[in-house]
mmCIF file of C-alpha atoms in Angstrom:
data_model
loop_
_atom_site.group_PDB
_atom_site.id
_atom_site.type_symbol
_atom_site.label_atom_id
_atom_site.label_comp_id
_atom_site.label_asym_id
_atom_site.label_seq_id
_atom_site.Cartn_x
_atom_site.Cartn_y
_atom_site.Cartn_z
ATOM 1 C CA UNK A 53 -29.452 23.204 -8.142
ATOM 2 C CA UNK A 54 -25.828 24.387 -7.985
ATOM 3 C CA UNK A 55 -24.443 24.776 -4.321
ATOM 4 C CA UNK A 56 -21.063 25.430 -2.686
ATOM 5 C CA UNK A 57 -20.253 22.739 0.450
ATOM 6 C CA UNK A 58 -19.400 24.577 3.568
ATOM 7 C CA UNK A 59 -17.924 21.162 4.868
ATOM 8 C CA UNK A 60 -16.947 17.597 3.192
ATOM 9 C CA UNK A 61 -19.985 15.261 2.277
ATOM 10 C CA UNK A 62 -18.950 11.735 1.112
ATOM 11 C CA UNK A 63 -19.913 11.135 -2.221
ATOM 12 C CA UNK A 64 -20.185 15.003 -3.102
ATOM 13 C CA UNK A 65 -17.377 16.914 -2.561
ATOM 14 C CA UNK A 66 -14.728 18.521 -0.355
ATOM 15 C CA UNK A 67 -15.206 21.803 1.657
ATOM 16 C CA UNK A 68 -15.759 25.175 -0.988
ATOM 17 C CA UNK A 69 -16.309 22.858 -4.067
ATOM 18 C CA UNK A 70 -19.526 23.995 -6.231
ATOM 19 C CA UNK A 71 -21.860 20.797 -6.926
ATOM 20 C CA UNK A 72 -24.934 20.661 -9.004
ATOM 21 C CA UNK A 73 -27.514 18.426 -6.639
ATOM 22 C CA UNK A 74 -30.988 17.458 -6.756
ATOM 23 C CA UNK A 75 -33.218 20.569 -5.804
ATOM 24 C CA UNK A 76 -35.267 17.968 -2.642
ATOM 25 C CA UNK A 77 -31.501 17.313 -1.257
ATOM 26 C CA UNK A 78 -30.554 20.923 -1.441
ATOM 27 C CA UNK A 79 -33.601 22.586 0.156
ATOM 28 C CA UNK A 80 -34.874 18.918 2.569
ATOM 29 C CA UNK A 81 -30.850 18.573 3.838
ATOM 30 C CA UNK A 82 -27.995 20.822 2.938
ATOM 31 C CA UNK A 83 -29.442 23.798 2.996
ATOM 32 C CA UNK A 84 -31.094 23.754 6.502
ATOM 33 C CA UNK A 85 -29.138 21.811 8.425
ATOM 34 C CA UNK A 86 -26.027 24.521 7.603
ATOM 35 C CA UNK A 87 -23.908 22.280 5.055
ATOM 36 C CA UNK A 88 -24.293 24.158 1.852
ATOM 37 C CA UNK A 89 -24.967 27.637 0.032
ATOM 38 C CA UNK A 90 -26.864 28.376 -3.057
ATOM 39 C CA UNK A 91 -24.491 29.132 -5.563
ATOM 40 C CA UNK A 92 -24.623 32.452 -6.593
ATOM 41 C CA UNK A 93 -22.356 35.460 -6.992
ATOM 42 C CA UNK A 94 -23.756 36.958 -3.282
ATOM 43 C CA UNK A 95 -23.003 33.594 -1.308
ATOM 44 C CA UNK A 96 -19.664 32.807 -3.428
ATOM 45 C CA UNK A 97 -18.302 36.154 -1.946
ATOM 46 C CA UNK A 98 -19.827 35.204 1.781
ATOM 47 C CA UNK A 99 -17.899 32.012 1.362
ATOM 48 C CA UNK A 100 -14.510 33.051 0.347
ATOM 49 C CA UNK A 101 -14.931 36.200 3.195
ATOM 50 C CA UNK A 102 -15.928 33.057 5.627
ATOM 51 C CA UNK A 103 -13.270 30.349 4.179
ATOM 52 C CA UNK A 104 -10.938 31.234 6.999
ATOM 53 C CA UNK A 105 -13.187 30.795 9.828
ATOM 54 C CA UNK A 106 -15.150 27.777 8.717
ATOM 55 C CA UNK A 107 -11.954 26.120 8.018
ATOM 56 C CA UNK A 108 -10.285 26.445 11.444
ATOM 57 C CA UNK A 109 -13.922 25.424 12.743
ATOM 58 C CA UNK A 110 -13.577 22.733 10.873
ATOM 59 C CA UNK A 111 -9.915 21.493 12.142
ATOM 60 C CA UNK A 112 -10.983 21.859 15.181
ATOM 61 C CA UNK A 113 -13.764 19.567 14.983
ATOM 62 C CA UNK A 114 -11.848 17.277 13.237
ATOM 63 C CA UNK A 115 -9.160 17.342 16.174
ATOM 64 C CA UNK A 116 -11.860 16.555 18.440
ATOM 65 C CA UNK A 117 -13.348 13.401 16.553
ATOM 66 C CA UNK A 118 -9.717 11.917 16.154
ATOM 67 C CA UNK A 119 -9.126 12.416 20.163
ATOM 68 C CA UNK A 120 -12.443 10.159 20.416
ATOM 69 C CA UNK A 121 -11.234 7.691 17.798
ATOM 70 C CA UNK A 122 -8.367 7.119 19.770
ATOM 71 C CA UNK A 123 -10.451 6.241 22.831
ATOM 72 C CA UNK A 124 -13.074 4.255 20.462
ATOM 73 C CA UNK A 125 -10.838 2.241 18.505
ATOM 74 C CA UNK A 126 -11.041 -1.473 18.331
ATOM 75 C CA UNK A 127 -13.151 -1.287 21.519
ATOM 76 C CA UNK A 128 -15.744 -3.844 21.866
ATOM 77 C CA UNK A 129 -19.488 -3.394 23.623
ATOM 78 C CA UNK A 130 -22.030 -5.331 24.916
ATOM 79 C CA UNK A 131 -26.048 -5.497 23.833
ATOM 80 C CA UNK A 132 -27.940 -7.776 25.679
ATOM 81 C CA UNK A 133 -31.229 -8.835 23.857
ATOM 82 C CA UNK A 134 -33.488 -11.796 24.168
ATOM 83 C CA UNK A 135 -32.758 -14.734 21.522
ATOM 84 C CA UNK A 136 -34.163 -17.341 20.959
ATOM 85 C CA UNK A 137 -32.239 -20.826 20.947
ATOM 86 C CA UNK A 138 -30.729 -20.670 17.943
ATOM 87 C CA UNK A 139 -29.529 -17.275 17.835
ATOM 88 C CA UNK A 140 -32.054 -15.660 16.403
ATOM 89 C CA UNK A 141 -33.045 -11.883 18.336
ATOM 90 C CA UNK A 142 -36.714 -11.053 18.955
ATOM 91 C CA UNK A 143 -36.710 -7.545 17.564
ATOM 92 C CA UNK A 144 -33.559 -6.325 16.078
ATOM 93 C CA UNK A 145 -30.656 -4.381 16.783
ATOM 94 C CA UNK A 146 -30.821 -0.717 14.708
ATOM 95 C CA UNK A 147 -28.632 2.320 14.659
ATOM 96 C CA UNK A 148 -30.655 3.690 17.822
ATOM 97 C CA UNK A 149 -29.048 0.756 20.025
ATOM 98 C CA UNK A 150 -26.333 1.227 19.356
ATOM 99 C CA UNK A 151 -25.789 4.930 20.037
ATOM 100 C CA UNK A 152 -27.956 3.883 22.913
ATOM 101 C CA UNK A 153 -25.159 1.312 24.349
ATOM 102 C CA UNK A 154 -21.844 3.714 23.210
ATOM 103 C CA UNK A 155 -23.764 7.077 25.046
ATOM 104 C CA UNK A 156 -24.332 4.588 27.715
ATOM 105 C CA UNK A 157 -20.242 4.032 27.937
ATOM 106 C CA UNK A 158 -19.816 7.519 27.652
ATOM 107 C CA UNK A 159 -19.482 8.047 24.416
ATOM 108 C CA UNK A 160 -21.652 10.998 22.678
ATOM 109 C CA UNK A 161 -22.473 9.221 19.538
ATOM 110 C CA UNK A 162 -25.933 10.271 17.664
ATOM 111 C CA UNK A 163 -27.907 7.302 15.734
ATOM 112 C CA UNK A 164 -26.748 9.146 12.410
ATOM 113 C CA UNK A 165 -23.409 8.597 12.920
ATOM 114 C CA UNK A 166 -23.963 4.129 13.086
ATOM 115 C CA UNK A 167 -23.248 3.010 9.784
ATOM 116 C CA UNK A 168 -25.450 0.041 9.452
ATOM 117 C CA UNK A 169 -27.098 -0.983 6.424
ATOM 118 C CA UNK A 170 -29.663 -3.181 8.372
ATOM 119 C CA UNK A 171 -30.584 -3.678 11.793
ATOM 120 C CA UNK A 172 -28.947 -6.764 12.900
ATOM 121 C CA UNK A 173 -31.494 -9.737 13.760
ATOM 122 C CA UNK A 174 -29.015 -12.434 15.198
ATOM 123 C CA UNK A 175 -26.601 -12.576 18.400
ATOM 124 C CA UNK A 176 -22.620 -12.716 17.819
ATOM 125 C CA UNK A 177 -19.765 -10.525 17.018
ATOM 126 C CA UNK A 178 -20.732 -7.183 14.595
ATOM 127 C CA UNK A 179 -18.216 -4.624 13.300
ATOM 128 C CA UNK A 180 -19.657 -1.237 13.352
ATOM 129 C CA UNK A 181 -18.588 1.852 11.461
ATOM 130 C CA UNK A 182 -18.745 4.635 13.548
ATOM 131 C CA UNK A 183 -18.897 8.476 11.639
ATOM 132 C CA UNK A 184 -17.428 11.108 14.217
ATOM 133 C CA UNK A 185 -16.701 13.444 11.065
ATOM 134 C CA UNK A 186 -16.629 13.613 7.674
ATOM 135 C CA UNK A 187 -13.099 12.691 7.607
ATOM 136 C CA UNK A 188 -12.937 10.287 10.639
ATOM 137 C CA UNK A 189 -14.546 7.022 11.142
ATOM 138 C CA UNK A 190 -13.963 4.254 13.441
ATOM 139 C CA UNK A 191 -14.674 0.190 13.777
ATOM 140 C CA UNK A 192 -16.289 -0.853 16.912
ATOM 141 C CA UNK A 193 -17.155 -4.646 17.674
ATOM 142 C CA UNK A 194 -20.533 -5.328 19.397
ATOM 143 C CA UNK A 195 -21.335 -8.087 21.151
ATOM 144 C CA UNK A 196 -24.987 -8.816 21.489
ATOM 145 C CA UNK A 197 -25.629 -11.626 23.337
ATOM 146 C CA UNK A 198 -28.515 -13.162 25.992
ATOM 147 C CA UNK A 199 -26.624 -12.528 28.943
ATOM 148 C CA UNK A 200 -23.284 -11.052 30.187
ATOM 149 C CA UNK A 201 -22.007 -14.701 30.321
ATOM 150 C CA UNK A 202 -22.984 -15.716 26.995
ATOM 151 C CA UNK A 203 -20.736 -12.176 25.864
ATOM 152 C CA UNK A 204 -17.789 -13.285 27.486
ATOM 153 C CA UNK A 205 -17.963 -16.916 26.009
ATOM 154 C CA UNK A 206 -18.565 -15.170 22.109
ATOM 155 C CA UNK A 207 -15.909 -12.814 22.935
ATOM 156 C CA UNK A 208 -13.001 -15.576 23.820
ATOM 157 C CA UNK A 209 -14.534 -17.061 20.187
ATOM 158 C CA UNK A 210 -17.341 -19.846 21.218
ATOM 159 C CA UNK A 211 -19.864 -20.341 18.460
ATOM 160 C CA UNK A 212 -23.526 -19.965 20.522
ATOM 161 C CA UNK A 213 -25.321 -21.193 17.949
ATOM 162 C CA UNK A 214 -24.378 -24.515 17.072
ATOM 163 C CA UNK A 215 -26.154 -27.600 18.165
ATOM 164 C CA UNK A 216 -23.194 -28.386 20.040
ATOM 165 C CA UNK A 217 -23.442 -24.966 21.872
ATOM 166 C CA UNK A 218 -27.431 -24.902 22.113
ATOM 167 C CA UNK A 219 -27.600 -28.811 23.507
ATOM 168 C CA UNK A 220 -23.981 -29.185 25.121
ATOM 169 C CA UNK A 221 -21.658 -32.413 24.114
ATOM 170 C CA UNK A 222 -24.303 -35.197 25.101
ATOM 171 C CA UNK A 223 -25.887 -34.905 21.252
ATOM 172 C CA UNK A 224 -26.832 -38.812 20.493
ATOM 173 C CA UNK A 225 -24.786 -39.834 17.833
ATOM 174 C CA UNK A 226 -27.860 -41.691 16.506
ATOM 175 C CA UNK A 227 -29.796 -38.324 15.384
ATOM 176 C CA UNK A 228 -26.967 -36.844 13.235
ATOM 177 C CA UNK A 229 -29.043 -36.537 9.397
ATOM 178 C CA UNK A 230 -26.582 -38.942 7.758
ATOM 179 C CA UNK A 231 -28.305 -41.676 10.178
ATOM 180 C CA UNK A 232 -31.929 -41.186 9.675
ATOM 181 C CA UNK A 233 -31.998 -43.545 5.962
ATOM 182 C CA UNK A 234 -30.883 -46.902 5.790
ATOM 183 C CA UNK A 235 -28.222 -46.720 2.917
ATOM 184 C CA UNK A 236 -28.518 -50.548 1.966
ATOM 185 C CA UNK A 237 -32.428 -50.232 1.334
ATOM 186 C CA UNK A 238 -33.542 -49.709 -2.174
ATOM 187 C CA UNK A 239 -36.577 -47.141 -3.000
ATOM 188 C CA UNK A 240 -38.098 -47.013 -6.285
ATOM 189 C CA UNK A 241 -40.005 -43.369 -5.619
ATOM 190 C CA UNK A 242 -43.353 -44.504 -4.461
ATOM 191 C CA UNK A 243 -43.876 -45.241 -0.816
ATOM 192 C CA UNK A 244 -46.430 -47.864 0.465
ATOM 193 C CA UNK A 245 -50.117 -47.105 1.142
ATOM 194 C CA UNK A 246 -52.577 -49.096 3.469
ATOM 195 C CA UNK A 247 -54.363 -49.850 0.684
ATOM 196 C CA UNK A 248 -51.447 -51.443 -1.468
ATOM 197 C CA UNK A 249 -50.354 -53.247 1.789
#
């Protein structure tokens, strides 16, 4: 199906170009939710009569994503989640939390505008792509961590999930793997049974 884009989609096209798209995305997601026109000779006209108006609509929102950018930029948030000891969450972080923990800030940020690929599943440092508009996007760090203390320790760059950081410096130097074999024994692949001994 052949449709002219009232704004600009990624991947697709700028504002007033004339696509061809599947006919499920056209009537399931452009068509209802206001972001394209059918393309015929009726709507073509209702478009170029509109251009005008949806353009200066669309500078203004613009205007008003890049004034939020500017506040969002670079800024780092905390997710506090249960983990187990090495690192591991139980459950997962998705788009939902995080639009959860920016709204929370003060930020109006809708799940659909989290870039994430897949929920995350361990604690640490995550850069997240924020959408605000088609044309804006900014990088967020969040910090999900156990506690607030834990966030300020992976924040100034401490590794949580080493042994060193799950068992603190008193590790016995004995149980490192390199000193569980005896290098000077031979083995010739079998190992004895009780009834060989």
């Amino acid at each position: 199906m052949d449709v002219i884009l009232l704004e600009r989609i990624a991947r697709l096209g700028q504002m007033g170009d004339t696509v061809k798209v599947k006919d499920g995305f056209a009537r399931n997601f452009l068509l209802p939710k206001g972001k394209a026109l059918r393309a015929n000779e009726a709507n073509k006209k209702k478009f170029e009569s509109q251009r005008a108006q949806l353009e200066a609509r669309n500078l203004e929102r613009k205007s008003e994503a890049e004034a939020v950018a500017e506040k969002l930029e670079g800024k780092s948030f905390i997710a506090v989640r249960s983990a187990g000891e090495t690192g591991q969450l139980y459950g997962s972080v998705s788009t939902r939390d995080i639009a959860e923990v920016l709204t929370a800030e003060g930020f109006s940020i809708h799940r659909n505008q989290v870039e994430l690929n897949a929920p995350i599943k361990t604690i640490g440092l995550s850069d997240i792509v924020v959408t605000l508009h088609p044309e804006v996007h900014v990088t967020i760090t969040l910090n999900i961590a156990r506690s607030a203390d834990e966030a300020e320790r992976q924040a100034k760059g401490e590794s949580l999930t080493t042994a060193e950081a799950i068992y603190g410096d008193d590790i016995n130097e004995n149980a490192r793997p390199e000193n569980f074999f005896n290098e000077d024994e031979d083995f010739d692949g079998e190992e004895e049974t009780e009834e060989q001994a």
